[in-house]
Amino acid sequence: MAQSGRLEDASAVLGQSHCPQCGDLFSDPRVLPCLHTLCMRCLQDLEPFSAQERGQSALCPVCDSEVSLPLGGVTDLLPDLLAQNQVLLERLRCGGGHVPCDLCGDGKGEWRCLDCKVTVCEFCCQAHRRQKRTAEHSLLPIQDLPPGSSLSPLPVCSLHALEELRLFCESCSLPSCRDCALVKHLGHEIRPVPEVAGRHRAELQGALAKSEPQLEVLEAALHRVQEAEDDLTRSAEVLRQDVEAFTEGYMRAVQKHRLRLLQDIEEEVLRKDQALTLQRARLRQHLTDLRTSTTFTRGLLERGPDLQIVQAKTLVVSRLKELKQGDYIQQVQTEGIVFNPKEEAGLCQGYQVYGAVQRGCADPERCQVRGQGLQSVYQGRLCSFTLSCSTKSGERLEKMGATPKITILQKESGRSLQASIQDKEDGTYQISYTPVEAGHLSISVCIRGRHIRGSPFSVAVRGTWRQHRGIYHCCTFCSSGGQKDARCGCGGRMPGGFQGCGHGHKGHPGQSHWSCCGSTAETSECSGVKDSAPRHLLRTVAL
């Protein structure tokens, strides 16, 4: 991994004209499926990684990715025309090479016509300026061409040396000359290269637009990892100072206990730091791969010839999709380390010592929930339940650190409900919410990204809570002041012509109850009137 990082840095420094493996100017550069470019000499030195049904694979020395090689080996890899052109430009600027004149073929190309896209010698340059049709064209010395300028002529057919590859066979996905289109690709769907390149360019731009936002996401995630590591370092330092201050009042036993506490902290810091280091390495590698791919694609779109775009489109889109589908965003570990100075730590050399580093964390399998809020609830009525957090050994946590994640969804409409979480500072949390419609809820309780046992929970939501219309009384006789025509929902009767209930008489439930329905529970839903008494008599009781 360290070697791949150094090669990636070397590639960024050398630009597009030098091989990131050997550091020399590209010689016959080819593009690997991971979109890294190496010279042919370095590619031939790669050792096969594994054998596959459709050929061999090798490890890219830049990103350490396993890439599949064509059946014909590295010689069948896609040539990098952009790199070839960059090498040619650099050699011309350094005076180490020359290109022939595109018009006469004999002279040394020293000028480039930006309108005709041809390289001409000094003699043809003068003729170019004298001709009326080309007198106004822009001619620049090759050494003064802007970066990204192309000097490569249009490739010719390997079978017909005088025919340029101006066509593209959609059926075979191969470039073709005019003669091959009439013979080798007869009956196939043939299109001009510029037309196909325009369509492929649009597809590549769409793939690039979808991949570029991942750069910001990866960079932000990498920044959060760095912040978490800094917080961990600061937290460890603070804990070391607390431990030092706590152990100042003790003698040899306390000093021994101090060393034990510091060892616990270092072990926990080491464990967390290793996890953060691994995550940072993975994110950095994915960020590097994606940045390389997007840079290659952007350069292909901005400066690549049509043929290069046609040939590289499938490879580029495949690589961008591969990087997009990767599960690269993981939750950054932000849990701190808790030191409890008041906790009994047992005897040390015969002395009772205090203070312990809490190394355990809440185990989702050991956490439990209880309460009416996970049973039958009512629309529009506040309900709640309690979450108790324990470690893997079953011990209750006094301080969990990370707040649990509660997700409440209405199954019928998919609507999300807001939950209120209150930390009781004793290893328990009270979760409250208010259902807004009848039906069924799905309540998920997650700790450190994992569901607790039984989650998600299914909770039925009943209609609006029915309030009691009467009063909670001991009997009708007492609450109505002795009125004979006052009745009660319990159905009790007193002798002597009384229509309501009385203590110790027939029908009385034997305890206080609601006059509207007879329910004995003071905190309950009204179940409705049980008898056929006129409503004004029940209202008399209420009054």
Coordinates of C-alpha atoms in Angstrom, one line a residue:
M1 CA 0.0 0.0 0.0
A2 CA 2.9 2.4 0.8
Q3 CA 4.5 1.6 -2.5
S4 CA 1.3 2.3 -4.4
G5 CA 1.0 5.6 -2.6
R6 CA 4.5 6.6 -3.7
L7 CA 3.8 5.6 -7.3
E8 CA 0.6 7.6 -7.3
D9 CA 2.5 10.7 -6.0
A10 CA 5.1 10.1 -8.7
S11 CA 2.5 10.0 -11.4
A12 CA 1.0 13.3 -10.2
V13 CA 4.4 15.0 -10.3
L14 CA 5.6 13.6 -13.7
G15 CA 2.3 14.4 -15.4
Q16 CA 1.0 12.6 -18.5
S17 CA 4.4 12.2 -20.3
H18 CA 6.3 9.9 -17.8
C19 CA 5.6 6.4 -16.7
P20 CA 4.7 6.3 -13.0
Q21 CA 6.5 2.9 -12.7
C22 CA 9.9 3.6 -14.2
G23 CA 9.8 7.4 -14.3
D24 CA 11.0 7.6 -18.0
L25 CA 9.1 9.1 -20.9
F26 CA 6.3 6.8 -22.1
S27 CA 7.3 4.3 -24.7
D28 CA 4.2 2.7 -26.3
P29 CA 1.9 3.7 -23.4
R30 CA -1.1 1.4 -22.7
V31 CA -4.2 1.9 -20.5
L32 CA -5.0 -0.7 -17.8
P33 CA -8.6 -1.4 -16.9
C34 CA -8.1 0.6 -13.7
L35 CA -7.3 3.6 -16.1
H36 CA -3.7 3.9 -15.1
T37 CA -1.2 4.2 -17.9
L38 CA 2.1 2.4 -18.1
C39 CA 4.7 2.0 -20.8
M40 CA 4.9 -1.3 -22.6
R41 CA 8.2 -2.2 -21.1
C42 CA 6.8 -2.0 -17.5
L43 CA 3.7 -3.8 -18.5
Q44 CA 5.7 -6.7 -19.9
D45 CA 7.6 -6.9 -16.6
L46 CA 4.4 -7.4 -14.6
E47 CA 4.0 -10.9 -13.1
P48 CA 0.6 -12.6 -13.6
F49 CA -1.5 -12.5 -10.5
S50 CA -4.0 -15.2 -11.3
A51 CA -5.4 -17.2 -14.2
Q52 CA -9.0 -16.7 -15.2
E53 CA -11.3 -18.3 -17.8
R54 CA -11.0 -15.3 -20.1
G55 CA -7.3 -14.7 -19.7
Q56 CA -4.8 -13.7 -17.0
S57 CA -4.9 -10.9 -14.4
A58 CA -2.2 -8.7 -12.9
L59 CA -1.8 -6.2 -10.1
C60 CA -1.5 -2.6 -11.1
P61 CA 1.7 -1.3 -9.5
V62 CA 0.0 2.2 -9.0
C63 CA -3.2 1.3 -7.2
D64 CA -2.7 -2.4 -6.3
S65 CA -5.9 -3.3 -8.0
E66 CA -6.3 -6.7 -9.7
V67 CA -7.0 -6.0 -13.4
S68 CA -8.0 -8.5 -16.1
L69 CA -5.7 -8.7 -19.1
P70 CA -7.0 -9.3 -22.7
L71 CA -6.5 -12.7 -24.2
G72 CA -3.6 -11.4 -26.3
G73 CA -1.9 -10.1 -23.2
V74 CA -0.6 -6.5 -22.5
T75 CA -0.1 -5.9 -26.3
D76 CA -3.9 -5.9 -26.7
L77 CA -4.4 -3.2 -24.1
L78 CA -5.8 0.2 -25.3
P79 CA -3.1 2.6 -26.5
D80 CA -3.0 5.9 -24.7
L81 CA -3.0 8.4 -27.5
L82 CA -3.1 11.3 -25.1
A83 CA 0.1 10.1 -23.5
Q84 CA 1.8 9.5 -26.8
N85 CA 1.0 13.1 -27.9
Q86 CA 2.3 14.5 -24.6
V87 CA 5.6 12.6 -25.0
L88 CA 5.9 14.0 -28.6
L89 CA 5.3 17.5 -27.5
E90 CA 7.8 17.3 -24.6
R91 CA 10.5 15.9 -26.9
L92 CA 9.9 18.7 -29.4
R93 CA 10.2 21.4 -26.7
C94 CA 13.4 19.8 -25.5
G95 CA 14.8 19.5 -29.0
G96 CA 15.1 15.7 -28.8
G97 CA 12.8 14.8 -31.7
H98 CA 10.9 15.9 -34.8
V99 CA 7.8 15.1 -36.8
P100 CA 7.5 15.0 -40.6
C101 CA 5.6 17.5 -42.6
D102 CA 2.0 16.4 -43.2
L103 CA 1.9 18.0 -46.6
C104 CA 5.2 17.1 -48.4
G105 CA 6.3 14.3 -46.1
D106 CA 10.0 15.2 -46.5
G107 CA 10.5 18.3 -44.5
K108 CA 10.8 18.6 -40.8
G109 CA 7.6 19.7 -39.2
E110 CA 8.1 23.0 -37.4
W111 CA 4.8 24.8 -37.7
R112 CA 1.2 23.7 -36.7
C113 CA -1.9 25.0 -38.5
L114 CA -4.6 25.4 -35.9
D115 CA -7.3 25.5 -38.6
C116 CA -6.2 22.6 -40.8
K117 CA -4.9 20.5 -37.9
V118 CA -1.7 19.7 -39.9
T119 CA 2.0 20.0 -39.1
V120 CA 4.1 21.7 -41.9
C121 CA 7.7 22.4 -42.6
E122 CA 9.2 25.8 -43.2
F123 CA 8.7 25.7 -47.0
C124 CA 5.1 24.4 -46.8
C125 CA 4.4 27.0 -44.1
Q126 CA 5.4 29.8 -46.5
A127 CA 3.2 28.2 -49.3
H128 CA 0.4 27.9 -46.8
R129 CA 0.5 31.6 -46.1
R130 CA 0.7 32.6 -49.8
Q131 CA -2.4 30.6 -50.8
K132 CA -5.5 32.8 -50.7
R133 CA -7.6 30.0 -49.1
T134 CA -5.3 29.5 -46.2
A135 CA -3.6 32.9 -45.9
E136 CA -5.6 33.8 -42.8
H137 CA -5.0 30.5 -40.9
S138 CA -3.3 30.5 -37.6
L139 CA 0.2 29.0 -37.7
L140 CA 2.2 28.5 -34.5
P141 CA 5.7 27.1 -33.9
I142 CA 5.5 23.6 -32.5
Q143 CA 7.4 24.7 -29.4
D144 CA 4.8 27.4 -28.7
L145 CA 1.7 25.1 -28.8
P146 CA -0.4 25.3 -25.7
P147 CA -0.5 22.3 -23.3
G148 CA -2.9 19.6 -24.4
S149 CA -2.4 20.3 -28.2
S150 CA -2.4 17.2 -30.4
L151 CA 0.2 16.4 -33.1
S152 CA -1.0 12.9 -33.8
P153 CA -2.4 12.3 -37.3
L154 CA -5.5 10.3 -37.8
P155 CA -4.7 6.6 -37.4
V156 CA -4.7 4.4 -40.6
C157 CA -6.0 0.9 -41.1
S158 CA -3.6 -1.9 -40.3
L159 CA -4.8 -3.8 -43.5
H160 CA -5.0 -0.8 -45.8
A161 CA -2.1 1.5 -45.1
L162 CA -3.5 4.4 -47.2
E163 CA -7.0 4.4 -45.6
E164 CA -7.7 6.4 -42.5
L165 CA -9.9 5.0 -39.7
R166 CA -12.8 7.4 -40.2
L167 CA -15.7 5.0 -39.6
F168 CA -16.9 2.9 -36.6
C169 CA -18.7 -0.4 -36.8
E170 CA -21.5 -0.4 -34.1
S171 CA -22.0 -4.1 -34.5
C172 CA -18.3 -5.0 -33.8
S173 CA -17.5 -1.9 -31.7
L174 CA -14.3 -1.5 -33.8
P175 CA -13.0 1.4 -35.9
S176 CA -12.9 0.8 -39.6
C177 CA -11.6 2.3 -42.8
R178 CA -13.7 2.6 -46.0
D179 CA -12.4 -0.6 -47.6
C180 CA -13.0 -2.7 -44.5
A181 CA -16.5 -1.3 -44.2
L182 CA -17.3 -2.6 -47.7
V183 CA -15.7 -6.1 -47.1
K184 CA -15.0 -7.1 -43.5
H185 CA -18.0 -5.2 -42.0
L186 CA -20.4 -5.6 -44.9
G187 CA -24.1 -5.4 -43.7
H188 CA -23.1 -4.0 -40.3
E189 CA -24.2 -0.8 -38.8
I190 CA -21.5 1.7 -39.8
R191 CA -21.3 5.3 -38.6
P192 CA -18.7 8.1 -39.0
V193 CA -16.4 8.3 -36.0
P194 CA -17.3 11.9 -35.1
E195 CA -21.0 10.9 -34.9
V196 CA -20.3 8.0 -32.7
A197 CA -17.9 10.0 -30.6
G198 CA -20.5 12.7 -30.0
R199 CA -22.9 10.1 -28.6
H200 CA -20.1 8.4 -26.5
R201 CA -18.9 11.8 -25.3
A202 CA -22.4 12.5 -23.9
E203 CA -22.4 9.2 -22.1
L204 CA -19.0 9.8 -20.6
Q205 CA -20.0 13.2 -19.5
G206 CA -23.0 11.7 -17.7
A207 CA -20.9 9.1 -16.0
L208 CA -18.4 11.7 -15.0
A209 CA -21.1 14.0 -13.6
K210 CA -22.4 11.1 -11.4
S211 CA -18.9 10.2 -10.2
E212 CA -17.5 13.6 -9.4
P213 CA -19.7 14.2 -6.3
Q214 CA -18.1 11.1 -4.7
L215 CA -14.8 13.0 -4.6
E216 CA -16.3 15.5 -2.1
V217 CA -17.9 12.7 -0.1
L218 CA -14.7 10.7 0.1
E219 CA -12.7 13.8 1.1
A220 CA -15.2 14.7 3.8
A221 CA -15.1 11.2 5.1
L222 CA -11.3 11.2 5.2
H223 CA -11.5 14.6 7.0
R224 CA -13.8 13.1 9.6
V225 CA -11.5 10.2 10.1
Q226 CA -8.6 12.6 10.7
E227 CA -10.8 14.6 13.1
A228 CA -11.7 11.4 15.0
E229 CA -8.1 10.5 15.3
D230 CA -7.2 13.9 16.6
D231 CA -10.1 13.7 19.1
L232 CA -8.9 10.3 20.2
T233 CA -5.4 11.6 20.8
R234 CA -6.7 14.6 22.7
S235 CA -9.1 12.5 24.7
A236 CA -6.3 10.1 25.6
E237 CA -4.1 13.0 26.7
V238 CA -6.9 14.4 28.9
L239 CA -7.5 11.0 30.5
R240 CA -3.8 10.7 31.2
Q241 CA -3.9 14.0 33.0
D242 CA -7.0 13.0 35.0
V243 CA -5.3 9.8 36.0
E244 CA -2.2 11.6 37.1
A245 CA -4.2 14.1 39.2
F246 CA -6.3 11.3 40.8
T247 CA -3.3 9.3 41.9
E248 CA -1.2 12.1 43.4
G249 CA -2.6 11.5 46.9
Y250 CA -1.7 7.9 47.1
M251 CA 1.6 6.3 47.9
R252 CA 3.0 3.1 46.4
A253 CA -0.3 1.3 46.0
V254 CA -1.8 4.2 44.2
Q255 CA 1.3 4.5 41.9
K256 CA 0.9 0.9 41.0
H257 CA -2.8 1.5 40.3
R258 CA -1.9 4.5 38.2
L259 CA 0.3 2.4 35.9
R260 CA -2.5 -0.1 35.5
L261 CA -4.9 2.6 34.5
L262 CA -2.5 4.1 31.9
Q263 CA -2.0 0.6 30.4
D264 CA -5.7 0.2 30.0
I265 CA -6.0 3.6 28.2
E266 CA -3.1 2.8 25.9
E267 CA -4.6 -0.5 24.9
E268 CA -7.9 1.1 24.1
V269 CA -6.3 3.9 22.2
L270 CA -4.3 1.4 20.2
R271 CA -7.4 -0.7 19.4
K272 CA -9.3 2.4 18.2
D273 CA -6.4 3.9 16.4
Q274 CA -5.8 0.7 14.4
A275 CA -9.5 0.7 13.3
L276 CA -9.2 4.4 12.3
T277 CA -5.9 3.8 10.4
L278 CA -7.4 0.9 8.4
Q279 CA -10.5 3.0 7.5
R280 CA -8.4 6.0 6.5
A281 CA -6.2 3.8 4.3
R282 CA -9.3 2.3 2.5
L283 CA -10.9 5.7 2.0
R284 CA -7.6 7.2 0.8
Q285 CA -7.1 4.4 -1.7
H286 CA -10.7 4.7 -3.0
L287 CA -10.3 8.5 -3.3
T288 CA -7.1 8.1 -5.2
D289 CA -8.6 5.6 -7.6
L290 CA -11.7 7.8 -8.2
R291 CA -9.6 10.9 -8.7
T292 CA -7.4 9.1 -11.2
S293 CA -10.4 7.8 -13.1
T294 CA -12.1 11.2 -13.2
T295 CA -8.9 13.0 -14.2
F296 CA -8.4 10.5 -17.0
T297 CA -12.0 10.8 -18.1
R298 CA -11.9 14.6 -18.0
G299 CA -8.8 14.7 -20.0
L300 CA -10.3 12.3 -22.5
L301 CA -13.3 14.5 -22.9
E302 CA -11.4 17.7 -23.2
R303 CA -8.4 16.7 -25.3
G304 CA -9.0 13.2 -26.6
P305 CA -9.5 12.5 -30.3
D306 CA -12.8 10.9 -31.4
L307 CA -11.2 7.5 -32.0
Q308 CA -9.8 7.5 -28.4
I309 CA -13.2 8.3 -27.0
V310 CA -14.9 5.6 -29.1
Q311 CA -12.4 3.0 -28.0
A312 CA -12.1 4.0 -24.3
K313 CA -15.8 4.7 -23.6
T314 CA -16.7 1.1 -22.5
L315 CA -13.5 0.8 -20.4
V316 CA -14.0 4.2 -18.7
V317 CA -17.7 3.7 -17.9
S318 CA -17.0 0.3 -16.5
R319 CA -14.3 1.6 -14.2
L320 CA -16.4 4.5 -13.0
K321 CA -19.4 2.2 -12.3
E322 CA -17.1 -0.1 -10.4
L323 CA -15.8 2.7 -8.2
K324 CA -19.3 4.0 -7.6
Q325 CA -20.7 0.7 -6.5
G326 CA -18.0 0.1 -4.0
D327 CA -19.0 0.1 -0.3
Y328 CA -16.5 2.8 0.6
I329 CA -18.4 5.0 3.1
Q330 CA -18.2 3.4 6.5
Q331 CA -19.3 5.0 9.8
V332 CA -16.5 6.8 11.4
Q333 CA -15.7 5.5 14.9
T334 CA -16.3 8.4 17.2
E335 CA -16.8 6.7 20.5
G336 CA -14.6 8.1 23.3
I337 CA -13.0 6.5 26.2
V338 CA -14.6 7.0 29.6
F339 CA -12.8 7.2 32.9
N340 CA -14.8 6.9 36.1
P341 CA -12.8 8.2 39.1
K342 CA -15.4 7.2 41.7
E343 CA -15.7 3.5 40.7
E344 CA -14.2 1.0 43.2
A345 CA -11.2 -0.7 41.6
G346 CA -10.6 -3.2 44.4
L347 CA -7.5 -3.6 46.7
C348 CA -4.0 -2.7 45.5
Q349 CA -1.3 -3.8 48.0
G350 CA -3.9 -3.7 50.7
Y351 CA -5.3 -0.3 49.9
Q352 CA -8.8 0.4 48.5
V353 CA -8.3 2.3 45.2
Y354 CA -10.8 4.0 43.0
G355 CA -10.9 4.8 39.3
A356 CA -11.4 2.6 36.3
V357 CA -11.3 2.9 32.5
Q358 CA -14.5 1.8 31.0
R359 CA -13.4 -0.4 28.1
G360 CA -16.6 -2.1 27.4
C361 CA -19.4 -0.8 25.2
A362 CA -23.1 -1.5 24.7
D363 CA -23.8 -4.9 23.1
P364 CA -27.0 -4.7 20.9
E365 CA -27.8 -8.3 21.7
R366 CA -27.8 -7.5 25.4
C367 CA -29.9 -4.2 25.2
Q368 CA -33.6 -4.4 26.1
V369 CA -36.7 -2.2 25.7
R370 CA -39.8 -2.1 27.7
G371 CA -42.9 0.1 28.0
Q372 CA -46.4 0.8 26.7
G373 CA -44.9 2.7 23.7
L374 CA -44.0 -0.7 22.1
Q375 CA -47.4 -2.2 22.7
S376 CA -50.8 -0.7 21.8
V377 CA -50.7 3.0 21.4
Y378 CA -53.3 5.7 20.5
Q379 CA -53.3 8.3 17.7
G380 CA -52.4 11.8 18.9
R381 CA -51.4 10.6 22.4
L382 CA -47.8 10.9 23.7
C383 CA -46.3 7.5 24.4
S384 CA -42.9 6.3 25.5
F385 CA -40.7 3.3 26.2
T386 CA -37.3 2.7 28.0
L387 CA -34.1 1.3 26.5
S388 CA -31.7 -0.4 28.9
C389 CA -28.0 -0.8 27.7
S390 CA -25.7 -3.5 28.9
T391 CA -22.3 -4.8 27.9
K392 CA -21.6 -8.2 26.4
S393 CA -21.1 -9.7 29.8
G394 CA -24.5 -8.4 30.9
E395 CA -23.4 -5.5 33.1
R396 CA -25.4 -2.4 33.0
L397 CA -23.6 0.6 31.5
E398 CA -23.7 3.8 33.5
K399 CA -22.7 5.9 30.5
M400 CA -23.0 4.5 26.9
G401 CA -21.3 7.3 25.0
A402 CA -23.0 7.1 21.7
T403 CA -26.7 8.0 21.5
P404 CA -28.9 5.2 20.1
K405 CA -30.5 5.7 16.8
I406 CA -34.3 5.5 16.7
T407 CA -36.3 5.3 13.4
I408 CA -40.1 5.3 13.5
L409 CA -42.0 4.8 10.2
Q410 CA -45.7 4.6 9.5
K411 CA -46.1 1.3 7.5
E412 CA -49.1 2.4 5.5
S413 CA -47.8 5.8 4.4
G414 CA -44.1 5.5 4.8
R415 CA -44.1 8.7 6.9
S416 CA -41.3 9.2 9.4
L417 CA -42.1 10.2 13.0
Q418 CA -39.7 12.3 15.2
A419 CA -38.6 10.6 18.4
S420 CA -37.4 12.3 21.6
I421 CA -34.4 10.6 23.3
Q422 CA -33.6 11.4 26.9
D423 CA -30.5 10.1 28.5
K424 CA -31.1 9.1 32.1
E425 CA -27.4 8.9 32.9
D426 CA -27.8 5.4 34.3
G427 CA -27.5 3.3 31.2
T428 CA -31.1 3.8 30.2
Y429 CA -32.8 6.1 27.7
Q430 CA -36.4 7.2 27.5
I431 CA -37.8 7.4 24.0
S432 CA -41.0 9.3 23.4
Y433 CA -43.1 9.9 20.3
T434 CA -46.7 10.8 19.3
P435 CA -48.5 8.8 16.6
V436 CA -50.3 11.0 14.1
E437 CA -52.5 8.4 12.3
A438 CA -54.0 5.0 13.0
G439 CA -52.4 1.9 11.5
H440 CA -49.1 0.2 12.3
L441 CA -45.6 1.5 13.1
S442 CA -42.2 0.1 12.5
I443 CA -39.8 1.1 15.3
S444 CA -36.1 0.4 14.8
V445 CA -33.7 0.7 17.7
C446 CA -30.0 0.7 16.7
I447 CA -26.8 0.9 18.7
R448 CA -23.5 1.5 17.0
G449 CA -25.2 0.8 13.6
R450 CA -26.7 -2.6 14.7
H451 CA -30.3 -3.5 15.6
I452 CA -31.0 -4.6 19.2
R453 CA -32.7 -7.9 19.7
G454 CA -36.2 -7.9 18.3
S455 CA -35.7 -4.7 16.3
P456 CA -37.6 -3.5 14.3
F457 CA -40.7 -3.7 16.4
S458 CA -44.2 -3.6 15.0
V459 CA -46.7 -1.4 17.0
A460 CA -50.4 -1.1 16.4
V461 CA -51.9 2.5 16.5
R462 CA -55.5 2.7 17.6
G463 CA -57.8 5.6 16.8
T464 CA -58.1 8.8 18.9
W465 CA -58.1 8.2 22.7
R466 CA -61.7 8.5 24.0
Q467 CA -61.8 10.8 27.1
H468 CA -64.2 10.1 30.0
R469 CA -67.3 12.2 30.0
G470 CA -68.2 11.6 33.6
I471 CA -66.5 11.9 36.9
Y472 CA -64.3 9.5 38.8
H473 CA -66.3 8.9 42.1
C474 CA -67.0 6.5 44.9
C475 CA -70.7 6.2 44.2
T476 CA -73.7 8.1 42.6
F477 CA -75.3 8.8 46.0
C478 CA -72.2 10.8 47.2
S479 CA -71.4 12.6 44.0
S480 CA -74.9 13.7 43.2
G481 CA -75.8 14.8 46.7
G482 CA -78.5 12.1 47.2
Q483 CA -80.4 12.6 43.9
K484 CA -82.6 9.6 43.2
D485 CA -82.8 10.0 39.4
A486 CA -79.0 10.2 39.0
R487 CA -77.6 7.0 37.4
C488 CA -74.1 5.6 36.9
G489 CA -72.4 3.7 34.1
C490 CA -71.5 0.8 36.5
G491 CA -75.2 -0.2 36.5
G492 CA -75.5 -0.3 40.3
R493 CA -78.8 0.4 42.2
M494 CA -79.6 1.6 45.7
P495 CA -82.9 0.5 47.4
G496 CA -85.5 3.2 48.1
G497 CA -86.1 4.3 44.5
F498 CA -82.5 5.4 43.8
Q499 CA -81.4 4.9 40.1
G500 CA -77.7 5.1 40.9
C501 CA -75.2 3.1 42.8
G502 CA -74.3 3.3 46.5
H503 CA -71.6 1.8 48.8
G504 CA -72.2 -1.9 49.6
H505 CA -75.3 -2.1 47.4
K506 CA -76.0 -4.4 44.5
G507 CA -74.0 -3.6 41.3
H508 CA -71.4 -1.3 43.0
P509 CA -67.9 -2.4 41.8
G510 CA -66.5 -2.1 45.3
Q511 CA -64.1 0.8 44.5
S512 CA -64.0 4.2 42.9
H513 CA -65.0 4.2 39.2
W514 CA -66.0 6.4 36.3
S515 CA -69.6 7.4 36.2
C516 CA -69.7 7.4 32.4
C517 CA -68.6 3.8 31.7
G518 CA -68.0 2.1 35.1
S519 CA -64.3 1.6 34.5
T520 CA -62.4 1.3 37.8
A521 CA -59.0 2.5 36.4
E522 CA -58.6 6.2 36.8
T523 CA -56.1 6.4 33.9
S524 CA -58.0 4.6 31.2
E525 CA -59.9 5.1 27.9
C526 CA -63.6 5.5 28.1
S527 CA -65.4 2.3 27.0
G528 CA -68.8 3.9 26.6
V529 CA -72.1 4.0 28.5
K530 CA -73.2 0.5 29.7
D531 CA -76.9 1.2 30.3
S532 CA -79.7 3.0 28.5
A533 CA -80.0 5.9 31.0
P534 CA -80.9 9.3 29.5
R535 CA -77.8 11.4 28.9
H536 CA -79.1 14.2 31.1
L537 CA -79.1 12.0 34.1
L538 CA -75.5 11.0 33.5
R539 CA -74.7 14.7 33.1
T540 CA -76.4 15.3 36.5
V541 CA -73.8 13.0 38.0
A542 CA -71.0 14.9 36.2
L543 CA -72.3 18.2 37.5

